[in-house]
PDB file of C-alpha atoms in Angstrom:
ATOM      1  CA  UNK A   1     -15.892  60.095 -49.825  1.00 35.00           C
ATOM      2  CA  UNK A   2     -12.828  59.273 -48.242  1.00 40.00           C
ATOM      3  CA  UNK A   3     -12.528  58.774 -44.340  1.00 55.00           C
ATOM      4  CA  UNK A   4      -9.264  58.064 -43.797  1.00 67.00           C
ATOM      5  CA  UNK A   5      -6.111  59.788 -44.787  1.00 77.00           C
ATOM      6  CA  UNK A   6      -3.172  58.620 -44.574  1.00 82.00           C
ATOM      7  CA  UNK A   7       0.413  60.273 -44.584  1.00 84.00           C
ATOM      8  CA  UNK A   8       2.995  60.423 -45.685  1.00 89.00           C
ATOM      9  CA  UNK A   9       1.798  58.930 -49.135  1.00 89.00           C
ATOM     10  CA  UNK A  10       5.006  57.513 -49.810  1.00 92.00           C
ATOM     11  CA  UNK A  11       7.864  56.699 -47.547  1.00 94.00           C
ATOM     12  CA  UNK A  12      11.086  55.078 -48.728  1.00 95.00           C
ATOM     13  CA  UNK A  13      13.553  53.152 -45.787  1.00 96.00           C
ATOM     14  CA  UNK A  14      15.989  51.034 -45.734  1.00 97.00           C
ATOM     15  CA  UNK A  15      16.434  47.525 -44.572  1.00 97.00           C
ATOM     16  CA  UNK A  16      16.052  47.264 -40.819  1.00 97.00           C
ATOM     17  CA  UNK A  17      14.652  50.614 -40.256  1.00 97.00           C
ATOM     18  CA  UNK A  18      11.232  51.682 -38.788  1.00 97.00           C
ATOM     19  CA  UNK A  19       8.416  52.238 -40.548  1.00 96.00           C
ATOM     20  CA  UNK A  20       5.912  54.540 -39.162  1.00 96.00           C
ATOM     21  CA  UNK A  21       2.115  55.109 -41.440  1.00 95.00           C
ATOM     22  CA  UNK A  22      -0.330  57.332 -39.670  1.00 95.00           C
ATOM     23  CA  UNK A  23      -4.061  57.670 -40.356  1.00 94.00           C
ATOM     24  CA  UNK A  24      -6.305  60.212 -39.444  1.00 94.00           C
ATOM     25  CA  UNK A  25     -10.084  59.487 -39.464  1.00 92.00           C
ATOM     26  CA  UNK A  26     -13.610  62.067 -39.207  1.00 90.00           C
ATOM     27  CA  UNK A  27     -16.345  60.413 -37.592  1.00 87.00           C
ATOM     28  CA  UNK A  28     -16.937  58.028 -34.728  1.00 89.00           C
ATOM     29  CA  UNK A  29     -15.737  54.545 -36.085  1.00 91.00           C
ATOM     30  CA  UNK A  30     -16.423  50.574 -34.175  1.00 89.00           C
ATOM     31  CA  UNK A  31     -13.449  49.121 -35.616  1.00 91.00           C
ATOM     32  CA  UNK A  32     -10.029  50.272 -37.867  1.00 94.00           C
ATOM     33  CA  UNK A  33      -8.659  47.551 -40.021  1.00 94.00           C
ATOM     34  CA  UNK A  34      -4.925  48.236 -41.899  1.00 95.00           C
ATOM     35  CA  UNK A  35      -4.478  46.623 -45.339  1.00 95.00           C
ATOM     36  CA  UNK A  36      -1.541  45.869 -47.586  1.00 96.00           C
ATOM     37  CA  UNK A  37      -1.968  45.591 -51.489  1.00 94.00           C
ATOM     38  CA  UNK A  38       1.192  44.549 -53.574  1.00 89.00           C
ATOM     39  CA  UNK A  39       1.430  45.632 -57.235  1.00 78.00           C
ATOM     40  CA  UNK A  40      -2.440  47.361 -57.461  1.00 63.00           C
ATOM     41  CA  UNK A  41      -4.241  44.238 -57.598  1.00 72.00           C
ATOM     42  CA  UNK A  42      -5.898  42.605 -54.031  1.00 81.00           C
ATOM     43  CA  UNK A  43      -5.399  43.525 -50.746  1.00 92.00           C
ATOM     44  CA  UNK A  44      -4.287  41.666 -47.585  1.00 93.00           C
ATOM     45  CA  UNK A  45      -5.665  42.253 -44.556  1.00 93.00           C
ATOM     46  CA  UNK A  46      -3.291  42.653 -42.010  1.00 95.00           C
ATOM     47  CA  UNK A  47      -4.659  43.840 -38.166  1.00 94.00           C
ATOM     48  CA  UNK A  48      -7.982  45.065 -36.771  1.00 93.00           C
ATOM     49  CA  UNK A  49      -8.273  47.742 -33.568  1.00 94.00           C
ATOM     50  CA  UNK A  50     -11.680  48.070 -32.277  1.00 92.00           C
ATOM     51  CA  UNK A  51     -12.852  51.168 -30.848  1.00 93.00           C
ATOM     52  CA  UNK A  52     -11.976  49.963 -26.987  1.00 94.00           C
ATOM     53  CA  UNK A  53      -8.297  48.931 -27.822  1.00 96.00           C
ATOM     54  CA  UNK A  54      -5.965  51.457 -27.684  1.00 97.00           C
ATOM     55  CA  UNK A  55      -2.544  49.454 -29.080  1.00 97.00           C
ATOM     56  CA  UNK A  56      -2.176  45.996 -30.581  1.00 97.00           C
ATOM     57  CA  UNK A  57       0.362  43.634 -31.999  1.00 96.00           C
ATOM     58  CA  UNK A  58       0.826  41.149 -34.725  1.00 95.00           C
ATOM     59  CA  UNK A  59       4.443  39.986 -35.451  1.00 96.00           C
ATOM     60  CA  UNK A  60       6.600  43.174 -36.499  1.00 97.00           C
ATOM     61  CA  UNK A  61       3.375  45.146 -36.897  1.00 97.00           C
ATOM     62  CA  UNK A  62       2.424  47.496 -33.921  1.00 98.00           C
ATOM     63  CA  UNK A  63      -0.970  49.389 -34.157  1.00 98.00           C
ATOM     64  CA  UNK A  64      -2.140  51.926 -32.235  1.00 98.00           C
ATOM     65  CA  UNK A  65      -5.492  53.775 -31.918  1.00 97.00           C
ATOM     66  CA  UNK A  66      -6.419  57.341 -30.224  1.00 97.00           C
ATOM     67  CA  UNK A  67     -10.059  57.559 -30.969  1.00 95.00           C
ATOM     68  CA  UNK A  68     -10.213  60.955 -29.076  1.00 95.00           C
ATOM     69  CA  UNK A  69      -8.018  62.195 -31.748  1.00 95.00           C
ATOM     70  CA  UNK A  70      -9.433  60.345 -34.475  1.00 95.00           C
ATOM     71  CA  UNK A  71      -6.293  58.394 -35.561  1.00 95.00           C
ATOM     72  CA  UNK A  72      -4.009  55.700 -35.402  1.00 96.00           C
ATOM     73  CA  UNK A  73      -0.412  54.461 -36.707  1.00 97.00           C
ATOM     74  CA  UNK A  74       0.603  51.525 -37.814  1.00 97.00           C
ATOM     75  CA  UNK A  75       4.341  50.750 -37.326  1.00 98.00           C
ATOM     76  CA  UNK A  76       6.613  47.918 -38.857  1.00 98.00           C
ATOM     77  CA  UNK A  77       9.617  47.217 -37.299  1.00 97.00           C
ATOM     78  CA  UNK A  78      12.450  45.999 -38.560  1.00 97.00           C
ATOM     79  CA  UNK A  79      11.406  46.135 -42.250  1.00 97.00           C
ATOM     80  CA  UNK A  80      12.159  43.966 -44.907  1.00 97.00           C
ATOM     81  CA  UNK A  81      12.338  44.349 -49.070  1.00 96.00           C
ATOM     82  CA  UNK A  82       9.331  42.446 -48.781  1.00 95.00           C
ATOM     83  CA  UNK A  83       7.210  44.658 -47.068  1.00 96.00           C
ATOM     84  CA  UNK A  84       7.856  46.924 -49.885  1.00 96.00           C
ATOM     85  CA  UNK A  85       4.205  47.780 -50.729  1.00 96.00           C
ATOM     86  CA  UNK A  86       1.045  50.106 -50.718  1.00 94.00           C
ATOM     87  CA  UNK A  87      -0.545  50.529 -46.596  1.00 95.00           C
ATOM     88  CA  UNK A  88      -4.349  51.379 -46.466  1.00 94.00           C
ATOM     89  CA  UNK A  89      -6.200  52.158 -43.039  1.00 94.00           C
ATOM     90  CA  UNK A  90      -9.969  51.494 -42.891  1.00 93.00           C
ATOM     91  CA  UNK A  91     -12.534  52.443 -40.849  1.00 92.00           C
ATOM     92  CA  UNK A  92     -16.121  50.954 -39.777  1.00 87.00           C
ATOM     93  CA  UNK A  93     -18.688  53.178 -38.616  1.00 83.00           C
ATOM     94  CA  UNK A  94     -21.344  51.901 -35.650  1.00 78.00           C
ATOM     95  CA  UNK A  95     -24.121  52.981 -38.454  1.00 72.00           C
ATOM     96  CA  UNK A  96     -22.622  51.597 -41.219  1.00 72.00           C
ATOM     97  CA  UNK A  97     -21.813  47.808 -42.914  1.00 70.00           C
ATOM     98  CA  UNK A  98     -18.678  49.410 -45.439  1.00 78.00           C
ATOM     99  CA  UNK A  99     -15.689  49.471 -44.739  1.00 85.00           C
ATOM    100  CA  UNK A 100     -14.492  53.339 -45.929  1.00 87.00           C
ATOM    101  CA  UNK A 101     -10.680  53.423 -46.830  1.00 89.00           C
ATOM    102  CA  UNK A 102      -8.295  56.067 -47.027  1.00 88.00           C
ATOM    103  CA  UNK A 103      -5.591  57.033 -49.528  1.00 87.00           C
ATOM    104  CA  UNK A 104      -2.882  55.270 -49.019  1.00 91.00           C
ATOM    105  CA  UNK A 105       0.788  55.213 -48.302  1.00 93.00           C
ATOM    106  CA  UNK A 106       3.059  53.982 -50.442  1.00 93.00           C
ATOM    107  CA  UNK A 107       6.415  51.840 -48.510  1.00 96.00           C
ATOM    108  CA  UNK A 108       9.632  51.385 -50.283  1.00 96.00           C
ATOM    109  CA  UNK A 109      12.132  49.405 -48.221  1.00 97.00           C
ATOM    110  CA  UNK A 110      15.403  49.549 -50.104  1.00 96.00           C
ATOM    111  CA  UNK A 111      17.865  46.105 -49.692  1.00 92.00           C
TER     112      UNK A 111
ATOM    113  CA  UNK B   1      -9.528  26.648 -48.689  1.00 57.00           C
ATOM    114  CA  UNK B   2      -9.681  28.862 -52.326  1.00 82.00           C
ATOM    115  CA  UNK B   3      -9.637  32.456 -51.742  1.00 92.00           C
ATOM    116  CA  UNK B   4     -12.097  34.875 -53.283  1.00 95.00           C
ATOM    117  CA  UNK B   5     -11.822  34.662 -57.008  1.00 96.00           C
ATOM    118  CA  UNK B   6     -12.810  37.312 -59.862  1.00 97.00           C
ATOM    119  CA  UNK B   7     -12.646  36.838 -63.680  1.00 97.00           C
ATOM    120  CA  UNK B   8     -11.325  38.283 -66.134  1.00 97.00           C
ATOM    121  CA  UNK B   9      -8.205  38.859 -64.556  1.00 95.00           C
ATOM    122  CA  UNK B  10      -7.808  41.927 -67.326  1.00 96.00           C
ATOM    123  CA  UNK B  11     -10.984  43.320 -69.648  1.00 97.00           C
ATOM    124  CA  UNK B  12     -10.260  46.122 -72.872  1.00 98.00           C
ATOM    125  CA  UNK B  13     -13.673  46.757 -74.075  1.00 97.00           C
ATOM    126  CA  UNK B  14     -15.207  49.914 -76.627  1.00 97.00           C
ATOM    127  CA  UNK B  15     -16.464  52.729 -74.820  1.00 97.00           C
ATOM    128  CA  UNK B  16     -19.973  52.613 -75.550  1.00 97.00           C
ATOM    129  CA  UNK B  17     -20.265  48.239 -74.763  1.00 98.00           C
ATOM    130  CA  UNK B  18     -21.551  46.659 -71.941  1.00 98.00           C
ATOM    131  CA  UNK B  19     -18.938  44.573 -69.228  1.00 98.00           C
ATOM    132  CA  UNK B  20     -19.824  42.270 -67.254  1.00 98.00           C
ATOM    133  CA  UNK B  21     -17.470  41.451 -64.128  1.00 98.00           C
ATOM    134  CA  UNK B  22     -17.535  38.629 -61.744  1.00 98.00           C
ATOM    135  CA  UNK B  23     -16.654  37.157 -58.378  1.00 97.00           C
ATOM    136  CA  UNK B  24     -16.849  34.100 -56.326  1.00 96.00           C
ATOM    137  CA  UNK B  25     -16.944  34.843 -52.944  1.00 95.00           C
ATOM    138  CA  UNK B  26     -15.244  32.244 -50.310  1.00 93.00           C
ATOM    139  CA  UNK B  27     -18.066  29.708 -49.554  1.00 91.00           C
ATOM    140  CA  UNK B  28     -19.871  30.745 -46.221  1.00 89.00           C
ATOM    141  CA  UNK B  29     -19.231  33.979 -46.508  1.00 90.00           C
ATOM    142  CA  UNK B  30     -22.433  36.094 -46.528  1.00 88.00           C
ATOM    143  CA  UNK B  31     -21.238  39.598 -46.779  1.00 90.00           C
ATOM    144  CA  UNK B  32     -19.801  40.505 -50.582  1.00 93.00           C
ATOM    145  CA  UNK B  33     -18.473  43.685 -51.424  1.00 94.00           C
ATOM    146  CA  UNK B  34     -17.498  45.353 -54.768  1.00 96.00           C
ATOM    147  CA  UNK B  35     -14.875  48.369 -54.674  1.00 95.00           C
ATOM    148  CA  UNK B  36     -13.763  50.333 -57.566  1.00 95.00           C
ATOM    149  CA  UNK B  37      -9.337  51.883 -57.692  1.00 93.00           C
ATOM    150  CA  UNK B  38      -8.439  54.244 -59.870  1.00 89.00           C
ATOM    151  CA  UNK B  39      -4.739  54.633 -60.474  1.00 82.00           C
ATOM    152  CA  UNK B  40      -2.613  55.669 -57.339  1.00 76.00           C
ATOM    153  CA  UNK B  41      -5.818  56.165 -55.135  1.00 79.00           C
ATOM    154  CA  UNK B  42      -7.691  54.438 -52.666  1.00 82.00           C
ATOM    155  CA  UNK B  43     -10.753  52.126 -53.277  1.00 89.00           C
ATOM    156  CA  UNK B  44     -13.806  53.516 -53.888  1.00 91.00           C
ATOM    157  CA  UNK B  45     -16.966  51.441 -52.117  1.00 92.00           C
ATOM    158  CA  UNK B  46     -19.097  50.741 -54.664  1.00 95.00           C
ATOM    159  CA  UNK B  47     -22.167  47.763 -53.510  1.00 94.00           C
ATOM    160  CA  UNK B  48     -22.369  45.809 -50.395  1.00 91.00           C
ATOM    161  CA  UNK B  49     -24.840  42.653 -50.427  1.00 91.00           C
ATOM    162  CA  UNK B  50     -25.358  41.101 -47.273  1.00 87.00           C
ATOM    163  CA  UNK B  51     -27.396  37.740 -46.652  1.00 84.00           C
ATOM    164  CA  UNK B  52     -30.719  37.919 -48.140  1.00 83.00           C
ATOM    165  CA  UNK B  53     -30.955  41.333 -47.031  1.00 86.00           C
ATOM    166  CA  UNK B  54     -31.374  44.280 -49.893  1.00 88.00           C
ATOM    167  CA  UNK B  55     -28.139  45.757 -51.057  1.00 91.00           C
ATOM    168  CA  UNK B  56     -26.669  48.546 -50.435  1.00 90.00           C
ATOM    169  CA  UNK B  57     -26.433  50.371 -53.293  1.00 92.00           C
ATOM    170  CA  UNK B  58     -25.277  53.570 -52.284  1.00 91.00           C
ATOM    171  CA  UNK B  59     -21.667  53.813 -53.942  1.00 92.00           C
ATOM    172  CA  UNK B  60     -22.840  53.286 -57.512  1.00 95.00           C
ATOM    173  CA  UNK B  61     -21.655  56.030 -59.104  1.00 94.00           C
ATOM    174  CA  UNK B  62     -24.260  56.093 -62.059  1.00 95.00           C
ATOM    175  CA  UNK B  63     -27.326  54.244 -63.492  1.00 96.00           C
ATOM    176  CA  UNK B  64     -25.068  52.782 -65.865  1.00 98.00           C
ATOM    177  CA  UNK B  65     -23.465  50.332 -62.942  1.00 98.00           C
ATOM    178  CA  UNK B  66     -25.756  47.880 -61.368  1.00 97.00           C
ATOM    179  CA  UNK B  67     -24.613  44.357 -59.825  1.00 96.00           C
ATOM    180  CA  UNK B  68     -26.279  41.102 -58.515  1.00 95.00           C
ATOM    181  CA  UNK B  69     -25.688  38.056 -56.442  1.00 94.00           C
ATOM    182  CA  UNK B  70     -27.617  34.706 -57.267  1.00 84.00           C
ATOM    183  CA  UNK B  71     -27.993  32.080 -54.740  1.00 81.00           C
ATOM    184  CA  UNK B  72     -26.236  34.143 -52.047  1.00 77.00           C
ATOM    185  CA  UNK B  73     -22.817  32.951 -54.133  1.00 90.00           C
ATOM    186  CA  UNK B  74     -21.709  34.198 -57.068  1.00 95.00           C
ATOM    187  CA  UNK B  75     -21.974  38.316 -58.036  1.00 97.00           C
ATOM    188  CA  UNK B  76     -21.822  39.924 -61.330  1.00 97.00           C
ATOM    189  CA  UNK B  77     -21.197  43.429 -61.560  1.00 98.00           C
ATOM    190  CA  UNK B  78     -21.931  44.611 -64.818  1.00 98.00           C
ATOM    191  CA  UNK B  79     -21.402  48.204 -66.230  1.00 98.00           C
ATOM    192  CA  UNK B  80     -23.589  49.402 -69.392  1.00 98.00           C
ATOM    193  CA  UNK B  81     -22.028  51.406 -72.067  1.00 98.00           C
ATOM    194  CA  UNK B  82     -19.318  52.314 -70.407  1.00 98.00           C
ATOM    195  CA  UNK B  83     -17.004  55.411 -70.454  1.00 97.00           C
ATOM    196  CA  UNK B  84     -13.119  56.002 -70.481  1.00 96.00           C
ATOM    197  CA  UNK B  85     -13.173  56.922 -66.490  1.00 95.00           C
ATOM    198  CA  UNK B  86     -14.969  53.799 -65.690  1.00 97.00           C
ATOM    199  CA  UNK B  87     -11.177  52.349 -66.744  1.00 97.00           C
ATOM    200  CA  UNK B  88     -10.333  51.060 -62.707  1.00 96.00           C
ATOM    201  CA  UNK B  89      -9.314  48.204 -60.980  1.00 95.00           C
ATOM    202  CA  UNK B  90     -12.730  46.468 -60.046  1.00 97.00           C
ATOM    203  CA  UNK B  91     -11.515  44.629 -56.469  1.00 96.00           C
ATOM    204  CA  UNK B  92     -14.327  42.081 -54.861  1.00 96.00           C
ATOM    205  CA  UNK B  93     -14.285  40.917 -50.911  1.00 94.00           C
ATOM    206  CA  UNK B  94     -16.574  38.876 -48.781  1.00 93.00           C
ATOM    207  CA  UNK B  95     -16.643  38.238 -44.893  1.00 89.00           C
ATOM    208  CA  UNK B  96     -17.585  36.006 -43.036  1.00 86.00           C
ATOM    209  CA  UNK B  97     -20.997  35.475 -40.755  1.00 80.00           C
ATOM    210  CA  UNK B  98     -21.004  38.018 -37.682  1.00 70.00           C
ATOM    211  CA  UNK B  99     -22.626  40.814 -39.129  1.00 57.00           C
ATOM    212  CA  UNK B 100     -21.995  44.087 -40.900  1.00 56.00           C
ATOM    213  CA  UNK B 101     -18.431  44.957 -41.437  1.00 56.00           C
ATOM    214  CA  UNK B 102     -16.560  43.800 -37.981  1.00 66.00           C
ATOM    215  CA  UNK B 103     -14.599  41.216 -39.566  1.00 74.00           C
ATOM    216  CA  UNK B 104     -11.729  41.075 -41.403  1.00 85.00           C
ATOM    217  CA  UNK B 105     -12.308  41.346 -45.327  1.00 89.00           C
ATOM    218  CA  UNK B 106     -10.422  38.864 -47.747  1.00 92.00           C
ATOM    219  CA  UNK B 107     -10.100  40.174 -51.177  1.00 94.00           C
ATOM    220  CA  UNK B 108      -9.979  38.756 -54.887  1.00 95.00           C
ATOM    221  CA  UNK B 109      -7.088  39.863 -57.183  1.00 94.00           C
ATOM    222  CA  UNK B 110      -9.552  42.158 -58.895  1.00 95.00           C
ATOM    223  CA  UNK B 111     -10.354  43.082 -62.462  1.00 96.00           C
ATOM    224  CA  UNK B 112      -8.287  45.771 -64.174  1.00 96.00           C
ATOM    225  CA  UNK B 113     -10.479  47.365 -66.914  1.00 97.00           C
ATOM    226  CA  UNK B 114      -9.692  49.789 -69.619  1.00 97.00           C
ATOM    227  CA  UNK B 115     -12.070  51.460 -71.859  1.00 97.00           C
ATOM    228  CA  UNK B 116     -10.679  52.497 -75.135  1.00 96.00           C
TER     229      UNK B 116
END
């Protein structure tokens, strides 16, 4: 089953603008990893957020995490052509050695 | 260092035959884990082998699908006579030592499989 959903599922920009990718999660998680996968093949991971952490940066990628209401949002700033791709959140349970992914939102950043 | 690695890159096989999918994990890495995307949707956890430890099994989605790792290296995931909706992307990962999933996970290209 999925734990995560994402939205929107698709969200199309252009150059230089904002991208904002929410993710919304059901039980009680230890960590929340974000992903990138280009062209349905293998993913990249891109930023982790445990539990404790409540925002965190990498580069033009901003994460946040409000475990009280079970979501987070991962923000790109500035975007590029190149960050034209599919976002997946993913969540680790305490109980748990999977990683459970949600649906997915698909970026377009137009040139 | 080589990143995790699956072959065949692409597989079109009969419904009905067997397939027989495989990935090398990056070396060190104990944890391997097999994940199954259908078209436009998320991935679907399928096995997770950790260590010497017994896998977990639990997102097999029939008796048909059943996967191994020799040596604590190399994994086969093989699916017996299988059916049009087993056609996915098959997408392998491994981790690194520290113990269940709290690391990052690096991921092989995958296998796209269609059944005819």
């Amino acid at each position: 089953s999925q734990q995560g959903e994402e939205d929107p599922q698709a969200l199309s920009i252009q150059e230089g603008e904002n991208a904002t990718m929410n993710c919304s999660y059901k039980t009680s998680i230890n960590n929340l990893q974000w992903y990138r996968q280009n062209s349905g093949r293998g993913l990249v991971h891109l930023i982790l957020i445990r539990s404790n952490e409540r925002e965190k940066h990498s580069g033009r990628l901003r994460v946040t995490l409000d475990t009280s209401k079970k979501s987070s949002s991962l923000l790109i700033t500035a975007s590029r052509a190149a960050d034209t791709a599919s976002y997946f959140c993913a969540t680790v349970s305490y109980n748990t050695d999977k990683l459970i992914f949600g649906t997915g939102t698909r970026l377009q950043v137009f040139p | 260092g080589a990143g995790v690695s699956q072959s065949p890159s692409n597989k079109v096989t009969e419904k009905g035959k067997d397939v027989e999918l495989r990935c090398d994990p990056i070396s060190g890495h104990t944890a391997l884990y097999w994940y199954r995307q259908s078209l436009g949707q998320g991935l679907e956890f399928l096995i997770y082998f950790q260590g010497n430890s017994a896998p977990d099994k639990s997102g097999l989605p029939s008796d048909r699908f059943s996967a191994e790792r020799t040596g604590g290296s190399v994994s086969t995931l093989t699916i017996q006579r299988t059916q049009q909706e087993d056609s996915a992307v098959y997408l392998c990962a491994s981790s690194p030592p520290g113990g269940r999933a709290y690391n990052e996970q690096f991921f092989g290209p995958g296998t796209r499989l269609t059944v005819l």
